[in-house]
Short mmCIF file of C-alpha atoms and ligand atoms in Angstrom, two decimals:
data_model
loop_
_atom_site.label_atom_id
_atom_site.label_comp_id
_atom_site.label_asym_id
_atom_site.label_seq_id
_atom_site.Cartn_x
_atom_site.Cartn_y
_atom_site.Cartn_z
CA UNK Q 1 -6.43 18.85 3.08
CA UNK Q 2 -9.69 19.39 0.76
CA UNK Q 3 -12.42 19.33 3.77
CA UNK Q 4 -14.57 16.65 3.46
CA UNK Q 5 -17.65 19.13 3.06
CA UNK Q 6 -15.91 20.06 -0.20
CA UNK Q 7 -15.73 16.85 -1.41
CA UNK Q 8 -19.65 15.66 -0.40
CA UNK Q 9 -20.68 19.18 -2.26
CA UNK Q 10 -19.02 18.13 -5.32
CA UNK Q 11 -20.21 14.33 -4.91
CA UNK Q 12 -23.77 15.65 -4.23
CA UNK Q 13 -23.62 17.01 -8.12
CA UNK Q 14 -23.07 13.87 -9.46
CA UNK Q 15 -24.96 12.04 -11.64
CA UNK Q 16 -24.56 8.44 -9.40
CA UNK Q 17 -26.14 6.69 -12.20
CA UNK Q 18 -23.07 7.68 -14.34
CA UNK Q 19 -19.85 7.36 -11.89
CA UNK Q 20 -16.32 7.41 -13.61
CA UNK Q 21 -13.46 5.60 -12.22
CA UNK Q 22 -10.34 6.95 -12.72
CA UNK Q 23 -6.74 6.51 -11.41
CA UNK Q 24 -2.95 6.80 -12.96
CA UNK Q 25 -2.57 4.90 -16.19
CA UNK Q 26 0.10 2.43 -13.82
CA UNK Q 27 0.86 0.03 -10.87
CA UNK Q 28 -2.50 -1.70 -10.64
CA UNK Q 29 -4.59 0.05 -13.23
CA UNK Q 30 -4.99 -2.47 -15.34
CA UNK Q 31 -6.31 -4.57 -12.57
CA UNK Q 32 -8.52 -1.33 -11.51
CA UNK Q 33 -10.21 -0.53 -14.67
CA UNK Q 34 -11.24 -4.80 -15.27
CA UNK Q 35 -12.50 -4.47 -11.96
CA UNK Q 36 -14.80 -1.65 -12.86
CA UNK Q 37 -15.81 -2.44 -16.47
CA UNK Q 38 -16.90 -5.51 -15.18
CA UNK Q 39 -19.33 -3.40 -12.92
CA UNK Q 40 -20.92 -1.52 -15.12
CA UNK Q 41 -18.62 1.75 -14.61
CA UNK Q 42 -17.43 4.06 -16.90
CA UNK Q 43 -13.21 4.51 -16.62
CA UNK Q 44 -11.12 7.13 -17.10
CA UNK Q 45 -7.01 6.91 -17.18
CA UNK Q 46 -5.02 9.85 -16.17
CA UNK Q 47 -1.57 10.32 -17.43
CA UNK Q 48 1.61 12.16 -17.89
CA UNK Q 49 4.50 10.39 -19.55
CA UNK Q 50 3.26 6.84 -19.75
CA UNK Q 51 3.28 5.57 -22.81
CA UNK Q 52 -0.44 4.56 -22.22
CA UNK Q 53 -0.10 2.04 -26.22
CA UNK Q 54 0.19 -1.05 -23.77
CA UNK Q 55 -3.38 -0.96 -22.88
CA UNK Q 56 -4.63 -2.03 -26.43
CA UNK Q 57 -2.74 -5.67 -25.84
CA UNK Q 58 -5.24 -6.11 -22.58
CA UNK Q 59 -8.69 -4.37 -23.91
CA UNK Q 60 -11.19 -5.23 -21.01
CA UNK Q 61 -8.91 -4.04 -18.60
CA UNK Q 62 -7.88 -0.39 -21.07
CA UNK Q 63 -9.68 2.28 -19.58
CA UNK Q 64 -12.85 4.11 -21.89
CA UNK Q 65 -11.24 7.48 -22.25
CA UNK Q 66 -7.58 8.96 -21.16
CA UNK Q 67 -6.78 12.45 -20.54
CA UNK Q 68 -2.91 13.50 -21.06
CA UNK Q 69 -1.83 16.22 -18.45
CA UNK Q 70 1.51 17.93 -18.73
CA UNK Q 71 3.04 17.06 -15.29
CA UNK Q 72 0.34 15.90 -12.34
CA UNK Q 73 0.07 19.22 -11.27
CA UNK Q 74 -2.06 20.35 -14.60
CA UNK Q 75 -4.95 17.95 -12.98
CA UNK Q 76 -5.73 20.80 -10.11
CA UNK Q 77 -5.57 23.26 -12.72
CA UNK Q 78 -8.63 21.12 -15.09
CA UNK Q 79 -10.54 18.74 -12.39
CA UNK Q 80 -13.52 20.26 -13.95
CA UNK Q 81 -13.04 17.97 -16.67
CA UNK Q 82 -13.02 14.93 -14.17
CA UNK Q 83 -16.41 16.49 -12.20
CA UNK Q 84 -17.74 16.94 -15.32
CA UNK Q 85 -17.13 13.31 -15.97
CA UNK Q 86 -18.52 12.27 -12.38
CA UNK Q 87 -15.19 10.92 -11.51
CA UNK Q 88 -13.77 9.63 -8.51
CA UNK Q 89 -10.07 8.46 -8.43
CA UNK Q 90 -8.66 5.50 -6.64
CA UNK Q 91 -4.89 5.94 -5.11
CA UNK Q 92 -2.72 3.73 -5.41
CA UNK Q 93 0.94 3.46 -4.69
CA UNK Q 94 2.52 5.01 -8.03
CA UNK Q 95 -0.53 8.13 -7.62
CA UNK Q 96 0.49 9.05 -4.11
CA UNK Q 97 4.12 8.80 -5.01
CA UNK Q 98 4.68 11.01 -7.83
CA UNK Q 99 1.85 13.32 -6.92
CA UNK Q 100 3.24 13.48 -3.36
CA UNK Q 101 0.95 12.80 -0.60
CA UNK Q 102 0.71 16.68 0.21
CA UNK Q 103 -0.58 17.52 -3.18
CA UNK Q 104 -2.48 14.25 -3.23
CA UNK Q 105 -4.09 15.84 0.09
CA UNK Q 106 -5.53 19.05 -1.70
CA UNK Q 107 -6.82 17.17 -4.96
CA UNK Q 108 -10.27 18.71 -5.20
CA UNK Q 109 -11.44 15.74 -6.57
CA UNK Q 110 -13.15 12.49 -4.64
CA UNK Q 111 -11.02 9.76 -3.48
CA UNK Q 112 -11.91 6.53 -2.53
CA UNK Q 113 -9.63 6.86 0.90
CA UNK Q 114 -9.55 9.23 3.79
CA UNK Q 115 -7.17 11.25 2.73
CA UNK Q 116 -6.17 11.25 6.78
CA UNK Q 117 -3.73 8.42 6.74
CA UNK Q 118 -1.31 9.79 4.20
CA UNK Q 119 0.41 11.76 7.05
CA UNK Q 120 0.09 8.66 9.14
CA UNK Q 121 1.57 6.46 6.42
CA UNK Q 122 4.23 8.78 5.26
CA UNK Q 123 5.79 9.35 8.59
CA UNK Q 124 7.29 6.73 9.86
CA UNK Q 125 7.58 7.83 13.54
CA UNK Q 126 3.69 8.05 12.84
CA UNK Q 127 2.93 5.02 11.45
CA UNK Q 128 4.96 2.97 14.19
CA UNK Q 129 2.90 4.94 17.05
CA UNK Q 130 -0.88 4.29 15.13
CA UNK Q 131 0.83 -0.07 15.01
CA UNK Q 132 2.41 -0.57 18.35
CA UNK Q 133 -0.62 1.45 20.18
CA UNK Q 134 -2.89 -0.60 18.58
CA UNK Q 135 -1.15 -3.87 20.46
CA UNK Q 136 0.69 -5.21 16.67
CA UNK Q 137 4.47 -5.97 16.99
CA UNK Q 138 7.32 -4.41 15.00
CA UNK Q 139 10.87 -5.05 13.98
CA UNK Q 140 12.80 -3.47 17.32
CA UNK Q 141 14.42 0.11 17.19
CA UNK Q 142 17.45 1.11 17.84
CA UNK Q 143 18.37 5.15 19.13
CA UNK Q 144 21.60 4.07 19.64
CA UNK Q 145 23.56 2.47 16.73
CA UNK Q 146 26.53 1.58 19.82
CA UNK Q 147 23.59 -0.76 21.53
CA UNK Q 148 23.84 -2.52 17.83
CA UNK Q 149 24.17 -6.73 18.95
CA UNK Q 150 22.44 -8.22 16.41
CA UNK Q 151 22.01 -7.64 12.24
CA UNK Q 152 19.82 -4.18 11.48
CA UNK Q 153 18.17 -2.40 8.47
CA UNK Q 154 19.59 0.70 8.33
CA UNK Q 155 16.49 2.52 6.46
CA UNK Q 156 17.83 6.15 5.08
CA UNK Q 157 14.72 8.34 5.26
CA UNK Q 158 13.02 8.86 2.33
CA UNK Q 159 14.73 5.78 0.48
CA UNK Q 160 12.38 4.67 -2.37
CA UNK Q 161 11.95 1.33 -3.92
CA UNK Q 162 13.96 -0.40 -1.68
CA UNK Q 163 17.17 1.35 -2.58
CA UNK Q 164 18.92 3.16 -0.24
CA UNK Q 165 18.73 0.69 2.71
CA UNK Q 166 21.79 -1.58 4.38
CA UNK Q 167 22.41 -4.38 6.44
CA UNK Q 168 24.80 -3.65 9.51
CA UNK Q 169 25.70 -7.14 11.22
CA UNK Q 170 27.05 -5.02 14.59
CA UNK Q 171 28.43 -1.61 15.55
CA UNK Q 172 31.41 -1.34 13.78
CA UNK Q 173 29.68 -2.68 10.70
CA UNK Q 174 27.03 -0.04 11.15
CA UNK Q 175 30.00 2.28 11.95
CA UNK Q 176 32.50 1.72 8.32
CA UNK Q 177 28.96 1.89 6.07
CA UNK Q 178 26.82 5.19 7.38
CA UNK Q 179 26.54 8.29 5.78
CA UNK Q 180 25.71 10.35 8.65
CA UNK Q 181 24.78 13.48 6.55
CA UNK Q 182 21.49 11.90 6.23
CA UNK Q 183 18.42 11.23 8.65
CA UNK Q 184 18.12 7.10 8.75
CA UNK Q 185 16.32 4.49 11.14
CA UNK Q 186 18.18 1.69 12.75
CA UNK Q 187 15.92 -1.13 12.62
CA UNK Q 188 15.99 -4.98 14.49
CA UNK Q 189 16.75 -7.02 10.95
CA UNK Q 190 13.58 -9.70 11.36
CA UNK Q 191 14.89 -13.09 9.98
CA UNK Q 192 11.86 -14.85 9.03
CA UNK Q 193 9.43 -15.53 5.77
CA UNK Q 194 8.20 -12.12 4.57
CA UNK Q 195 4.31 -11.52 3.86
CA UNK Q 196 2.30 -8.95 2.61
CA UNK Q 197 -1.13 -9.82 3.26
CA UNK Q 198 -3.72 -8.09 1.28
CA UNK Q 199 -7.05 -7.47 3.10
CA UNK Q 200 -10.29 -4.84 2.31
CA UNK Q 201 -11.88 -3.49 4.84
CA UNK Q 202 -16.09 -2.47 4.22
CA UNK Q 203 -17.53 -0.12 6.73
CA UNK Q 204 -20.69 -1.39 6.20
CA UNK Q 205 -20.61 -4.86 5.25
CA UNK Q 206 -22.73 -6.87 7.88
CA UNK Q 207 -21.62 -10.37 7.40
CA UNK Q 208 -18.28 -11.84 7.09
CA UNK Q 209 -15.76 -11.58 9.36
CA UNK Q 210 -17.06 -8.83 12.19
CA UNK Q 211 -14.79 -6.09 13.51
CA UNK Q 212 -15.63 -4.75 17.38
CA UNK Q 213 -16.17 -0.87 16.04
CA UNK Q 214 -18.56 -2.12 12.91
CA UNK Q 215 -17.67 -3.41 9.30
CA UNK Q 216 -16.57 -6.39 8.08
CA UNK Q 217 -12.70 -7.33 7.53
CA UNK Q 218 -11.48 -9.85 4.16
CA UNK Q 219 -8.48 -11.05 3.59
CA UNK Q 220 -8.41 -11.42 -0.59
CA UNK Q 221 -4.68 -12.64 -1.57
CA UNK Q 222 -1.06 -12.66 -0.30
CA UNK Q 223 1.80 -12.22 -1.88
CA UNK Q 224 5.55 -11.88 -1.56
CA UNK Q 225 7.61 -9.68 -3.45
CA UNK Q 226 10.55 -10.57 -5.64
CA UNK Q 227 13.58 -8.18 -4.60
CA UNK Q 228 16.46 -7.54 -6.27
CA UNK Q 229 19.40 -8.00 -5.52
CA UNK Q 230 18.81 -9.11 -2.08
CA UNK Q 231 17.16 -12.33 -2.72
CA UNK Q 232 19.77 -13.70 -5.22
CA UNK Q 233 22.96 -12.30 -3.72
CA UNK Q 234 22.86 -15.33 -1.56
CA UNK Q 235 24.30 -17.18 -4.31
CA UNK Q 236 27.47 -15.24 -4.81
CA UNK Q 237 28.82 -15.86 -1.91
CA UNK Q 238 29.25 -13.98 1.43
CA UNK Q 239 28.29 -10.33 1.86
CA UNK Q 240 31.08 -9.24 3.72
CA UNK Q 241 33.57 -10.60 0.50
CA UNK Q 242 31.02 -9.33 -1.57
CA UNK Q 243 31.07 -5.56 0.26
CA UNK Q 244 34.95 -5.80 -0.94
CA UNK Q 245 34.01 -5.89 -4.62
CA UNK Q 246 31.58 -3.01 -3.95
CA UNK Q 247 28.67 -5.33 -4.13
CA UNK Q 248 25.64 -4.29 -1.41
CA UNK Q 249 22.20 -5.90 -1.07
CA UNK Q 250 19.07 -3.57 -2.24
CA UNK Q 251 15.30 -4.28 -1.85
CA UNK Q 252 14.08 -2.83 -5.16
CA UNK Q 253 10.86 -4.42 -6.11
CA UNK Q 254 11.35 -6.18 -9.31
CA UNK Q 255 7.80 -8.42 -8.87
CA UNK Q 256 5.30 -10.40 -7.22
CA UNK Q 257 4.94 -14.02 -6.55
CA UNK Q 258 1.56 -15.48 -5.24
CA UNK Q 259 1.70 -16.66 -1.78
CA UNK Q 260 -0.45 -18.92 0.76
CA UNK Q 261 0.14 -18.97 4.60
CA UNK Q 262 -0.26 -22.05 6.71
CA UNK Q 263 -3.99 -21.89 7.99
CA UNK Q 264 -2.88 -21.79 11.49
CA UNK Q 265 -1.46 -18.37 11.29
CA UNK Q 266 -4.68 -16.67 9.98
CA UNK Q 267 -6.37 -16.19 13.45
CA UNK Q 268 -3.08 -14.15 14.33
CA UNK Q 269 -3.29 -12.29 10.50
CA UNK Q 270 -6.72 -11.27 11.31
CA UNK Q 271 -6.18 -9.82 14.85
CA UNK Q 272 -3.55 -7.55 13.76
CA UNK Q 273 -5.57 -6.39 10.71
CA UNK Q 274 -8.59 -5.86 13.50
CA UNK Q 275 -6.59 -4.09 15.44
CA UNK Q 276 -5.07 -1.61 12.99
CA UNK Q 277 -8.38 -1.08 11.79
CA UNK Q 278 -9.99 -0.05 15.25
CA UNK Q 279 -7.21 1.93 16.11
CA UNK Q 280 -7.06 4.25 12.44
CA UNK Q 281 -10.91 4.98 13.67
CA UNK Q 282 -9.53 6.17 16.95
CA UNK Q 283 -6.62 8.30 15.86
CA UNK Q 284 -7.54 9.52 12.74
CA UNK Q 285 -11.44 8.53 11.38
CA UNK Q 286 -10.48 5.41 9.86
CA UNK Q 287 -8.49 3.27 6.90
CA UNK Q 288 -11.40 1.80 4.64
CA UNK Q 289 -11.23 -0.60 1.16
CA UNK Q 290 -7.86 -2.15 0.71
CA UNK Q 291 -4.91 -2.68 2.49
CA UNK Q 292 -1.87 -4.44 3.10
CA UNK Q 293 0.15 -5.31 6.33
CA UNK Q 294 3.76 -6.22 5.33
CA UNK Q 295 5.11 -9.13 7.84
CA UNK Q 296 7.37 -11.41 8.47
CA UNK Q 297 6.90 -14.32 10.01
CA UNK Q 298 9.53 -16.03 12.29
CA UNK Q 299 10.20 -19.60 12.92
CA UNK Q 300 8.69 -19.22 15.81
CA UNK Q 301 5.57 -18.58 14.09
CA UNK Q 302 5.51 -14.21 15.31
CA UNK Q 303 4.06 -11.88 13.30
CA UNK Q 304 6.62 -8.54 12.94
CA UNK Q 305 4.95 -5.78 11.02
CA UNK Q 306 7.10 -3.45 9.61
CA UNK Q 307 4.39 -1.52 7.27
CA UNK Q 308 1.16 -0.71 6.40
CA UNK Q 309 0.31 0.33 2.78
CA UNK Q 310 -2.98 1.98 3.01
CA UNK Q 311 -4.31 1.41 -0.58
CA UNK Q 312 -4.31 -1.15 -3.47
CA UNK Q 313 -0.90 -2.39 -3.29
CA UNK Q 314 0.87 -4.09 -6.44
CA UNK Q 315 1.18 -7.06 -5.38
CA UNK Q 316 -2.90 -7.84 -5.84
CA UNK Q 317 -1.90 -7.74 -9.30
CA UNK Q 318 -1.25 -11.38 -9.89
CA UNK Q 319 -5.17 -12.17 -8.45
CA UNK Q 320 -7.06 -10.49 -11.00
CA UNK Q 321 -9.12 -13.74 -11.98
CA UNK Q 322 -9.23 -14.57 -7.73
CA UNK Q 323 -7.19 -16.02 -4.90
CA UNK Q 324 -6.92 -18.63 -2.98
CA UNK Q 325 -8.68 -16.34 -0.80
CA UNK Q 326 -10.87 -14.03 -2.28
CA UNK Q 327 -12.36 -17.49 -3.92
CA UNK Q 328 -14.09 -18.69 -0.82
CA UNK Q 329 -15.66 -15.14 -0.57
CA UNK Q 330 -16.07 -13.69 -4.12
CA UNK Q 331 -15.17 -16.88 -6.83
CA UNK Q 332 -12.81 -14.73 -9.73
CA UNK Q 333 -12.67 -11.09 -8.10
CA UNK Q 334 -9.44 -9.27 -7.92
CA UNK Q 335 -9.17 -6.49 -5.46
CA UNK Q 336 -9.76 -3.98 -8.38
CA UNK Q 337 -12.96 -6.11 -8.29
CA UNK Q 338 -13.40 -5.92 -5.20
CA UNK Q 339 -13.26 -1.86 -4.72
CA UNK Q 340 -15.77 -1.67 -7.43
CA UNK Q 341 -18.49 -4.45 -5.71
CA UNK Q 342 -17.60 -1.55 -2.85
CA UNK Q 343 -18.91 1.48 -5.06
CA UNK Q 344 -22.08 -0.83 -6.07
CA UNK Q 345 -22.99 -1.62 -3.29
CA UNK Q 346 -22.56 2.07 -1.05
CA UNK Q 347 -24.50 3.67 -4.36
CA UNK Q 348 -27.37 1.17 -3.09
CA UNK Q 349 -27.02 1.96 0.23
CA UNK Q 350 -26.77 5.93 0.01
CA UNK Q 351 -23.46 5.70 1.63
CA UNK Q 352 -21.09 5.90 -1.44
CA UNK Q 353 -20.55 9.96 -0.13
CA UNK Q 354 -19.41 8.29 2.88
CA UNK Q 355 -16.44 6.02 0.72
CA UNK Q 356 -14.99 8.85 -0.35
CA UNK Q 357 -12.77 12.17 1.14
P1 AMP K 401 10.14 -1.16 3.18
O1 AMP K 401 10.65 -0.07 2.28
O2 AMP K 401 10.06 -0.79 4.62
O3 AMP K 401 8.85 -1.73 2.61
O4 AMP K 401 11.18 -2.36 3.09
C1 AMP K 401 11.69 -2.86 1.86
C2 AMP K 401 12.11 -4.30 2.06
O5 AMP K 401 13.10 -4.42 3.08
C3 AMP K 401 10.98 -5.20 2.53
O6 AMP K 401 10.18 -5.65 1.49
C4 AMP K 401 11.74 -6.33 3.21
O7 AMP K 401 12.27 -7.25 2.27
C5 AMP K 401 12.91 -5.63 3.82
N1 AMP K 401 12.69 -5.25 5.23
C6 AMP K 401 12.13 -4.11 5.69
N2 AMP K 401 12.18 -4.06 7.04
C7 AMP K 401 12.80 -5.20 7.43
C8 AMP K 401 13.19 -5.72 8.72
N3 AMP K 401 12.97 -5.05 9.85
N4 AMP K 401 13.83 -6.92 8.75
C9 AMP K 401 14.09 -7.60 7.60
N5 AMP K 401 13.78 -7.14 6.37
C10 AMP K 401 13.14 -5.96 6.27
#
């Protein structure tokens, strides 16, 4: 990991009256760069392959300048260009992905994150000890698939996008669909109304909604996401007669649909958010800006986490003009918004070093 005195010694040549924001041209850029035209910063779009033409049908959100790099690794080879530019990039989900979160890790260039909780994002047996220590519950695991009673997620390591994961109803179900030559989870299959809740956490806000350690919590939007096939097999009858004609439900994320929880759950939303903040500061210095804890809610009203994404997440993407939420705090500010109002307000405060690893 690029040591954080690295970082601060390359911040500390800035020009703060000139900062840059930059991230992939993808996932929520679009949403990213609005967010920081409208506050006054410069933007920069990095890409490879995208075709990057899309950006001229949505001009205030298409970034000021965009560099073209051969593959991602060419941007180690020329971050002068980007400290030249006073730039600091925001990660999101698509970033850390194809970069990898190794490489993402050494990228001598600032980043609005600590760069700490990739490893604790990224590894699953990780992330499940940093969620159930800090008090949050999660879908059940099973070591052994014979102890298999009730329906599990079978989650293949490494599975991306959804694909890649089954649904085993009981042991010998489990037993006719595994591939055993590769590493997988057996996970408690939650039945209940999924949630991904999309909150921002501010170090050094001092009003709001108070965390114990410091810092103030917001919740700005919630979504769910649309999955395909998974949430229209249903219709096509039963899975097991389904399974004969080769037919198997996946998860791939196809989009988002803007969501609202009943009020009375938000005490318990907040809690767990509290609580996974605290304990990031305990284990591993901390998970700052946004976030989003992916739940699903039973019927009898339990919260089951079953992941943290520790960055902008895609599904902010239909708030860019505000949120149910993010109205009654910031009227019309996205999250992209909302990261930028961040870098505003630490430049003012001589803690914008602080933002960033
Ligand atoms: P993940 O890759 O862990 O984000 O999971 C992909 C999708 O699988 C989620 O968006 C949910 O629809 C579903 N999912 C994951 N874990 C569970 C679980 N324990 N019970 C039910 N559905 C789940």
């Amino acid at each position: 990991m690029v040591p954080k005195k690295k970082i601060d010694s390359i911040l500390t040549g800035y020009d703060k009256d000139d900062i840059t924001v930059a991230t992939l041209c993808s996932h929520s850029s679009l949403q990213i760069f609005h967010g920081a035209r409208k506050a006054g910063f410069k933007t920069l779009g990095l890409t490879v392959s995208h075709n990057t033409k899309y950006y001229d049908a949505f001009p205030l959100a298409k970034p000021d300048e965009i560099i073209k790099f051969r593959d991602l690794d060419e941007i180690d080879e020329r971050v002068g260009e980007l400290h030249d530019r006073n730039a600091v990039v925001i990660p999101h989900g698509s970033f850390v992905e194809y970069m990898g979160p190794k490489k993402f890790e050494e990228l001598e260039v600032p980043a609005y994150c600590n760069r700490a909780v990739l490893q604790w994002e990224s590894d699953r047996d990780m992330e499940r000890q940093w969620i159930t220590s800090a008090g949050v519950a999660m879908p059940r695991i099973y070591t052994d698939a014979r102890e298999i009673k009730e329906p599990v997620l079978v989650k293949y390591h490494g599975a991306k996008g959804g694909r890649g994961f089954f649904i085993a109803k009981d042991y010998p179900d489990f037993k006719m669909y595994i591939d055993n030559t590769q590493p997988y989870t057996i996970q408690e299959y939650v039945l209940g109304t999924r949630y991904y809740m999309h909150f921002f956490y501010s170090p050094f806000k001092e009003d709001g909604y108070q965390v114990s350690r410091g810092g103030s919590l917001e919740l700005l939007s919630i979504d769910r996401r649309d999955e395909s096939n998974i949430d229209e097999l249903y219709k096509m009858g039963s899975y097991d007669d389904l399974k004969k004609h080769g037919l198997y439900p996946s998860f791939v994320v196809t989009g988002n649909i803007p969501v609202v929880i009943r009020e009375s759950l938000l005490p318990k939303a907040f809690d767990m958010a509290e609580r996974i903040v605290n304990r990031s500061y305990e284990l591993f210095g901390g998970m700052w800006g946004p976030f989003c804890l992916e739940t699903i809610v039973t019927d009898k009203l339990d919260f089951k986490l079953f992941e943290i994404s520790t960055r902008i997440v895609a599904g902010t993407n239909p708030f860019i003009s505000g949120s149910p939420y993010a109205d009654l705090i910031y009227p019309g500010m996205s999250t992209g918004g909302r990261i930028a109002k961040e870098f505003r307000d630490g430049l003012a405060a001589g803690k914008f070093i602080d933002l960033m690893t």
